[in-house]
């Protein structure tokens, strides 16, 4: 690919930033909009969960396939297709006349995000020279944090002054602009024919089927009962498909969608478990906190969105410092301390979830602790992925770690049905009690992440002699 002009590089960065930020913004907006959507469609707790998981399911199951499709058929082509699908899904959600149409729109957004997330970063990687790449990725990551901060506040305000539909309509203009820029400016790139893995459609179908059945079973269990025949059949079928998926990965070896050999490299299994536990706790909080504030404590959507601000502020302002601190104290130590701090935040939520409600006592301390703990964890977790695997599989390892974090959110939202069931008819005190119960669960998950780091992640050299991960040593 010939070198891009400075203007082409700028527009490439704009398109990739907008594309990757859309899914971040949409996630936080949906969490704030969920009570209004549920009320408008007279949806049950299961319906509310599916509004979130109809999006998370295709992202979790297909994000690895999205990167492979870009490598094989062209990253620009897949990125543009992802933008088009996301735009179509956003329009569908904004105009949805009933819950079924909303779920279809959310699934279409999820398909688009599964193509956007891996290919946006890959496009930056091939569009910028090595000495410019770090700055471009830094801007890309910072813009995502800013989008995560602005979206719930802007979306909450739109919900309060107009309708939840405008929160989805908010996505249409940036998605359309990014689609126009990407179509005309991005250069096509793909892996050489001999190096690109063939898309693993059978594995993608198996994991999608397994996660779909598992999600349905977990969402249905609170109302139907864990011993209901349909729930047991779904769990059994999900398990069977998962076993077949694993067998196929073992048989295909290095050509598999998720090569088993990757998990035999020291530490990657521990990193994956840590990611699953930590992001399950975080995802549950991001959904349940605004939902509880709006339905249980009658806060406006704008104020509920503002309650989440400490998290993106901490991530954008402190993650760089956390990365430097990991060089001095050790990545493993940071990955013990960060999740432990998150667990402390959840304990605060559990102990202070009482009536009468007071934001400064009941919400802010726990939110700050969770935000500081996540800021202390994210950069060291990325460093752990980079330093644990060989450079030849770095992109695959990062993709799998990303997929696991999305999977954690999917499962956390599905399990929240045991807390959300009949929440629309529950009293404020009952909702506060359920939130406290869920907070204890989040504390256990975050504590499990800290214990996983202590037991399964190897200590790394610290201090001035520690190797710089970006140097390739």
XYZ file of C-alpha atoms in Angstrom:
473
model
C 0.000 0.000 0.000
C 1.424 3.388 -1.036
C 2.068 5.974 1.651
C -0.916 8.114 2.599
C -0.832 11.893 2.423
C -1.062 13.790 5.755
C -4.692 14.674 4.995
C -5.539 11.044 4.208
C -3.949 9.942 7.468
C -5.959 12.524 9.410
C -9.231 11.449 7.807
C -8.336 7.782 8.300
C -7.828 8.452 11.994
C -11.132 10.363 12.199
C -13.056 7.523 10.536
C -11.516 4.789 12.689
C -11.977 6.804 15.893
C -15.642 7.488 15.166
C -16.241 3.893 14.128
C -14.685 2.365 17.239
C -16.197 4.978 19.572
C -19.742 4.313 18.364
C -19.967 0.931 20.081
C -18.536 2.359 23.325
C -21.008 5.249 23.287
C -23.939 3.016 22.382
C -23.233 0.679 25.282
C -23.297 3.420 27.913
C -26.321 5.151 26.366
C -28.331 1.916 26.304
C -27.684 1.304 29.999
C -29.127 4.742 30.814
C -32.018 4.402 28.345
C -33.011 0.883 29.414
C -35.693 1.801 32.005
C -37.435 4.140 29.537
C -37.300 1.548 26.737
C -38.620 -1.147 29.064
C -41.521 1.074 30.148
C -42.386 2.136 26.593
C -42.518 -1.447 25.309
C -44.008 -2.835 28.557
C -41.129 -5.312 28.515
C -40.426 -7.831 31.254
C -37.072 -8.148 33.012
C -36.120 -10.755 30.392
C -37.014 -8.306 27.622
C -34.845 -5.644 29.231
C -31.918 -8.075 29.397
C -32.341 -8.988 25.737
C -32.234 -5.308 24.763
C -28.658 -5.328 26.070
C -27.668 -8.868 25.139
C -29.059 -8.793 21.592
C -26.130 -6.438 21.003
C -23.519 -8.166 23.185
C -24.191 -11.649 21.800
C -23.013 -11.079 18.191
C -20.116 -8.929 19.389
C -18.925 -11.598 21.849
C -19.301 -14.483 19.421
C -18.101 -12.859 16.198
C -15.455 -10.271 17.070
C -12.638 -12.744 16.335
C -14.248 -13.690 13.035
C -14.538 -9.965 12.236
C -10.770 -9.541 12.412
C -10.185 -12.647 10.282
C -12.667 -11.435 7.662
C -10.758 -8.146 7.450
C -7.435 -9.947 7.032
C -8.890 -12.217 4.361
C -11.303 -10.042 2.349
C -10.018 -6.544 3.101
C -10.048 -4.394 6.230
C -11.598 -1.385 4.543
C -14.374 -3.514 3.089
C -15.229 -5.034 6.481
C -14.933 -1.697 8.293
C -17.289 -0.002 5.833
C -19.710 -2.943 6.077
C -19.555 -2.669 9.876
C -20.376 1.039 9.754
C -23.260 0.409 7.367
C -24.699 -2.304 9.616
C -24.302 -0.141 12.720
C -25.994 2.783 10.968
C -28.854 0.550 9.789
C -29.267 -0.907 13.275
C -29.304 2.536 14.901
C -32.037 3.714 12.532
C -33.987 0.525 13.229
C -33.735 1.033 17.012
C -34.754 4.694 16.795
C -37.865 3.804 14.769
C -38.690 0.428 16.377
C -42.485 0.089 16.796
C -42.223 -2.891 19.151
C -39.717 -4.929 21.152
C -39.007 -7.457 18.397
C -37.921 -4.713 16.008
C -35.758 -3.206 18.750
C -33.998 -6.531 19.299
C -33.403 -6.901 15.560
C -31.903 -3.413 15.446
C -29.677 -4.143 18.441
C -28.461 -7.393 16.848
C -27.641 -5.506 13.646
C -25.666 -2.953 15.671
C -23.814 -5.847 17.306
C -22.913 -7.390 13.950
C -21.578 -4.017 12.854
C -19.506 -3.612 16.029
C -18.003 -7.091 15.596
C -16.568 -5.849 12.292
C -15.688 -2.323 13.484
C -13.751 -3.118 16.653
C -10.928 -5.306 15.256
C -10.632 -3.661 11.853
C -10.445 -0.055 13.087
C -7.224 -0.766 14.982
C -5.841 -2.901 12.138
C -6.426 -0.037 9.686
C -4.491 2.347 11.945
C -1.695 -0.210 12.127
C -1.235 -0.341 8.349
C -1.975 3.334 7.643
C 0.621 4.929 9.919
C 4.384 4.545 9.953
C 5.845 2.928 13.051
C 7.024 6.246 14.543
C 3.479 7.687 14.172
C 1.530 4.619 15.188
C 1.825 5.030 18.963
C 0.474 8.581 18.879
C -2.390 7.563 16.574
C -3.384 4.653 18.828
C -3.173 6.927 21.872
C -5.565 9.419 20.249
C -7.828 6.530 19.209
C -7.961 5.179 22.782
C -8.432 8.610 24.384
C -11.297 9.412 22.023
C -13.028 6.194 23.075
C -12.744 7.233 26.728
C -14.159 10.684 25.925
C -17.054 9.080 24.029
C -17.740 6.847 27.013
C -17.844 9.918 29.267
C -20.039 12.116 27.091
C -22.496 9.503 25.809
C -24.418 8.658 29.020
C -24.804 12.330 29.939
C -25.865 13.451 26.444
C -28.062 10.392 26.038
C -29.609 10.856 29.479
C -30.399 14.487 28.697
C -32.040 13.516 25.400
C -34.118 10.872 27.177
C -35.290 13.412 29.760
C -36.148 16.236 27.347
C -37.366 14.179 24.377
C -37.389 10.368 24.156
C -35.096 7.366 24.391
C -35.419 7.132 20.600
C -33.266 10.250 20.258
C -30.472 8.475 22.117
C -30.267 6.020 19.205
C -30.813 8.756 16.635
C -27.754 10.461 18.143
C -25.639 7.694 16.543
C -26.938 8.239 13.011
C -25.065 11.406 12.045
C -21.559 10.335 13.225
C -22.037 6.853 11.781
C -23.106 8.306 8.427
C -20.204 10.781 8.386
C -17.683 8.050 9.232
C -19.181 5.824 6.517
C -18.791 8.592 3.914
C -15.187 9.303 4.942
C -14.232 5.624 5.120
C -15.731 4.855 1.711
C -13.759 7.606 -0.034
C -10.506 7.877 1.948
C -9.492 4.518 3.433
C -7.022 2.413 1.492
C -7.752 -1.280 1.177
C -5.382 -3.679 2.911
C -5.351 -7.381 3.695
C -2.950 -10.089 4.702
C -0.960 -11.738 1.874
C -2.823 -14.735 0.493
C -0.443 -17.240 2.055
C -0.589 -15.710 5.541
C -4.268 -14.889 6.020
C -6.292 -17.479 7.940
C -9.441 -18.653 6.229
C -12.622 -17.507 8.017
C -13.738 -20.270 10.380
C -17.472 -20.196 9.722
C -18.245 -23.486 11.474
C -16.546 -22.389 14.705
C -18.336 -19.038 14.548
C -21.694 -20.801 14.113
C -20.999 -23.188 17.001
C -19.929 -20.506 19.482
C -22.832 -18.254 18.461
C -25.300 -21.084 18.935
C -23.811 -22.091 22.264
C -23.800 -18.543 23.649
C -27.327 -17.899 22.339
C -28.734 -20.962 24.086
C -26.784 -20.278 27.284
C -27.945 -16.663 27.346
C -31.562 -17.659 26.765
C -31.382 -20.250 29.556
C -29.882 -17.814 32.066
C -32.427 -15.117 31.215
C -35.357 -17.550 31.322
C -34.307 -19.293 34.560
C -35.535 -16.624 37.041
C -39.133 -16.839 35.777
C -39.335 -20.437 34.504
C -37.100 -21.990 37.170
C -33.717 -23.675 36.830
C -35.390 -27.091 36.688
C -37.795 -26.222 33.854
C -37.436 -28.605 30.910
C -36.798 -25.864 28.272
C -34.099 -24.310 30.467
C -32.381 -27.658 31.034
C -32.592 -28.541 27.320
C -31.069 -25.159 26.382
C -28.255 -25.589 28.906
C -27.582 -29.106 27.640
C -27.542 -28.031 23.986
C -25.307 -25.046 24.818
C -22.871 -27.369 26.590
C -22.873 -29.828 23.684
C -22.158 -27.091 21.127
C -19.391 -25.724 23.357
C -17.767 -29.167 23.571
C -17.921 -29.574 19.779
C -16.407 -26.084 19.422
C -13.488 -27.005 21.697
C -12.916 -30.302 19.860
C -12.781 -28.491 16.508
C -10.287 -25.977 17.918
C -8.054 -28.821 19.127
C -8.259 -30.647 15.785
C -7.471 -27.533 13.751
C -4.606 -26.481 15.995
C -2.884 -23.275 14.920
C -5.473 -22.749 12.172
C -8.346 -22.701 14.656
C -10.416 -19.658 15.484
C -9.100 -19.913 19.066
C -5.841 -21.926 18.933
C -5.575 -24.069 22.114
C -1.785 -23.729 22.079
C -2.189 -20.062 22.947
C -3.571 -21.018 26.363
C -0.587 -23.254 27.056
C 1.692 -20.230 26.975
C 2.469 -19.233 30.550
C 0.025 -16.796 32.051
C -2.505 -16.358 29.230
C -5.047 -18.634 30.937
C -4.732 -16.589 34.119
C -5.094 -13.346 32.179
C -8.216 -14.694 30.482
C -9.803 -15.743 33.780
C -8.924 -12.398 35.356
C -10.519 -10.581 32.417
C -13.662 -12.702 32.668
C -14.116 -12.074 36.403
C -13.207 -8.370 36.375
C -15.281 -7.375 33.348
C -18.272 -9.417 34.506
C -18.261 -7.355 37.711
C -17.861 -4.087 35.800
C -20.526 -4.906 33.199
C -23.042 -5.773 35.887
C -22.414 -2.452 37.601
C -22.687 -0.394 34.395
C -26.130 -1.861 33.749
C -27.481 -2.136 37.283
C -26.345 1.204 38.755
C -28.222 3.516 36.352
C -31.170 1.098 36.279
C -31.420 1.189 40.079
C -30.980 4.954 40.268
C -33.763 5.538 37.727
C -36.285 2.853 38.735
C -35.595 2.611 42.451
C -34.541 6.122 43.439
C -36.398 8.066 40.719
C -33.354 9.967 39.486
C -33.511 11.469 36.012
C -31.675 9.751 33.167
C -29.295 12.728 33.010
C -28.297 12.355 36.659
C -27.981 8.584 36.260
C -25.622 9.189 33.334
C -23.605 11.659 35.398
C -23.199 9.026 38.117
C -21.026 6.999 35.729
C -18.640 9.870 34.928
C -15.881 8.914 37.423
C -15.146 5.743 35.441
C -14.225 7.234 32.022
C -12.515 10.182 33.727
C -10.318 7.843 35.771
C -9.585 5.576 32.801
C -8.594 8.456 30.507
C -6.552 10.403 33.066
C -4.904 7.675 35.153
C -4.338 4.690 32.833
C -1.038 6.100 31.548
C 0.208 6.601 35.095
C -0.932 3.074 35.990
C 1.139 1.710 33.105
C 4.260 3.516 34.378
C 3.523 2.364 37.924
C 3.307 -1.233 36.676
C 6.858 -0.860 35.316
C 8.026 0.090 38.821
C 5.892 -2.221 40.962
C 5.290 -5.101 38.567
C 2.315 -5.929 36.354
C 1.216 -8.797 38.606
C 1.138 -6.570 41.689
C -0.980 -3.986 39.880
C -3.356 -6.724 38.720
C -3.793 -7.787 42.318
C -4.243 -4.264 43.690
C -6.572 -2.990 40.933
C -9.256 -5.709 41.177
C -8.955 -5.615 44.993
C -9.811 -1.917 44.849
C -12.767 -2.713 42.575
C -13.925 -5.313 45.126
C -13.720 -2.644 47.826
C -15.942 -0.385 45.738
C -18.574 -3.108 45.435
C -18.450 -3.690 49.188
C -19.184 0.030 49.627
C -22.222 -0.341 47.352
C -23.435 -3.371 49.281
C -23.062 -1.739 52.707
C -24.605 1.630 51.806
C -27.518 0.526 49.596
C -30.224 1.735 51.966
C -33.092 4.168 52.246
C -33.379 7.114 52.426
C -31.116 7.390 49.397
C -28.102 9.716 49.443
C -25.894 9.909 46.340
C -22.792 11.150 48.183
C -22.977 8.312 50.702
C -24.479 5.469 48.670
C -23.037 5.903 45.172
C -20.015 8.191 44.929
C -17.563 6.335 47.251
C -18.149 2.979 45.578
C -18.044 4.479 42.086
C -14.743 6.224 42.811
C -13.161 3.058 44.201
C -14.341 0.960 41.232
C -13.071 3.653 38.829
C -9.645 3.831 40.488
C -9.391 0.042 40.533
C -10.253 -0.245 36.838
C -7.814 2.548 35.962
C -5.128 0.617 37.847
C -6.011 -2.604 35.987
C -6.625 -1.788 32.322
C -3.138 -0.715 31.203
C -1.329 -3.469 33.192
C -3.761 -6.033 31.805
C -2.918 -4.930 28.263
C 0.779 -5.072 29.152
C 0.318 -8.576 30.530
C -1.199 -9.738 27.244
C 1.640 -8.154 25.257
C 4.452 -9.578 27.381
C 2.980 -13.062 27.812
C 2.703 -14.151 24.165
C 5.015 -14.155 21.167
C 4.802 -11.220 18.771
C 3.525 -13.554 16.037
C 0.256 -14.153 17.927
C -0.041 -10.780 19.650
C -3.009 -9.623 17.567
C -4.825 -12.919 18.118
C -4.186 -12.824 21.884
C -5.439 -9.236 22.117
C -8.518 -10.193 20.096
C -9.301 -13.152 22.323
C -8.878 -10.995 25.430
C -11.255 -8.430 23.915
C -13.774 -11.173 23.121
C -13.567 -12.512 26.681
C -14.326 -9.065 28.112
C -17.441 -8.858 25.879
C -18.420 -12.411 26.864
C -18.122 -11.411 30.523
C -20.618 -8.598 29.915
C -22.993 -10.942 28.111
C -23.032 -13.464 30.971
C -23.247 -10.783 33.672
C -26.308 -9.187 32.071
C -27.930 -12.608 31.627
C -27.402 -13.450 35.314
C -28.837 -10.113 36.440
C -32.283 -11.513 35.685
C -32.281 -12.946 39.210
C -32.024 -9.329 40.451
C -34.196 -7.557 37.861
C -37.157 -9.935 37.880
C -40.335 -8.007 38.745
C -38.243 -4.879 39.347
C -40.907 -2.759 37.662
C -43.391 -3.633 40.419
C -40.904 -3.772 43.314
C -40.659 -1.091 45.982
C -37.671 1.210 46.279
C -36.452 -0.673 49.355
C -36.732 -4.024 47.530
C -34.770 -2.666 44.558
C -32.104 -1.293 46.935
C -31.873 -4.701 48.603
C -31.452 -6.473 45.260
C -28.790 -3.971 44.255
C -26.921 -4.722 47.490
C -27.134 -8.461 46.746
C -25.767 -7.919 43.244
C -23.009 -5.711 44.691
C -21.864 -8.576 46.912
C -21.707 -10.725 43.781
C -19.608 -8.054 42.052
C -17.284 -7.925 45.056
C -16.775 -11.708 44.874
C -16.041 -11.542 41.137
C -13.507 -8.722 41.555
C -11.887 -10.540 44.479
C -11.672 -13.668 42.308
C -9.865 -11.574 39.682
C -7.313 -10.418 42.283
C -6.797 -13.988 43.522
C -6.381 -15.189 39.926
C -3.642 -12.603 39.385
C -1.871 -13.691 42.560
C -1.980 -17.384 41.689
C -1.746 -17.600 37.899
C 0.144 -14.551 36.611
C 3.919 -14.682 36.788
C 5.857 -11.857 38.450
C 7.666 -9.585 35.964
C 10.965 -7.702 36.355
C 10.483 -4.246 37.846
C 12.476 -1.050 37.972
C 14.877 0.463 35.452
C 16.054 -2.928 34.195
C 12.584 -4.071 33.231
C 12.183 -4.529 29.457
C 10.027 -2.066 27.595
C 7.105 -3.984 26.019
C 7.018 -1.591 23.075
C 10.622 -2.377 22.214
C 9.811 -5.933 21.213
C 12.355 -7.384 23.651
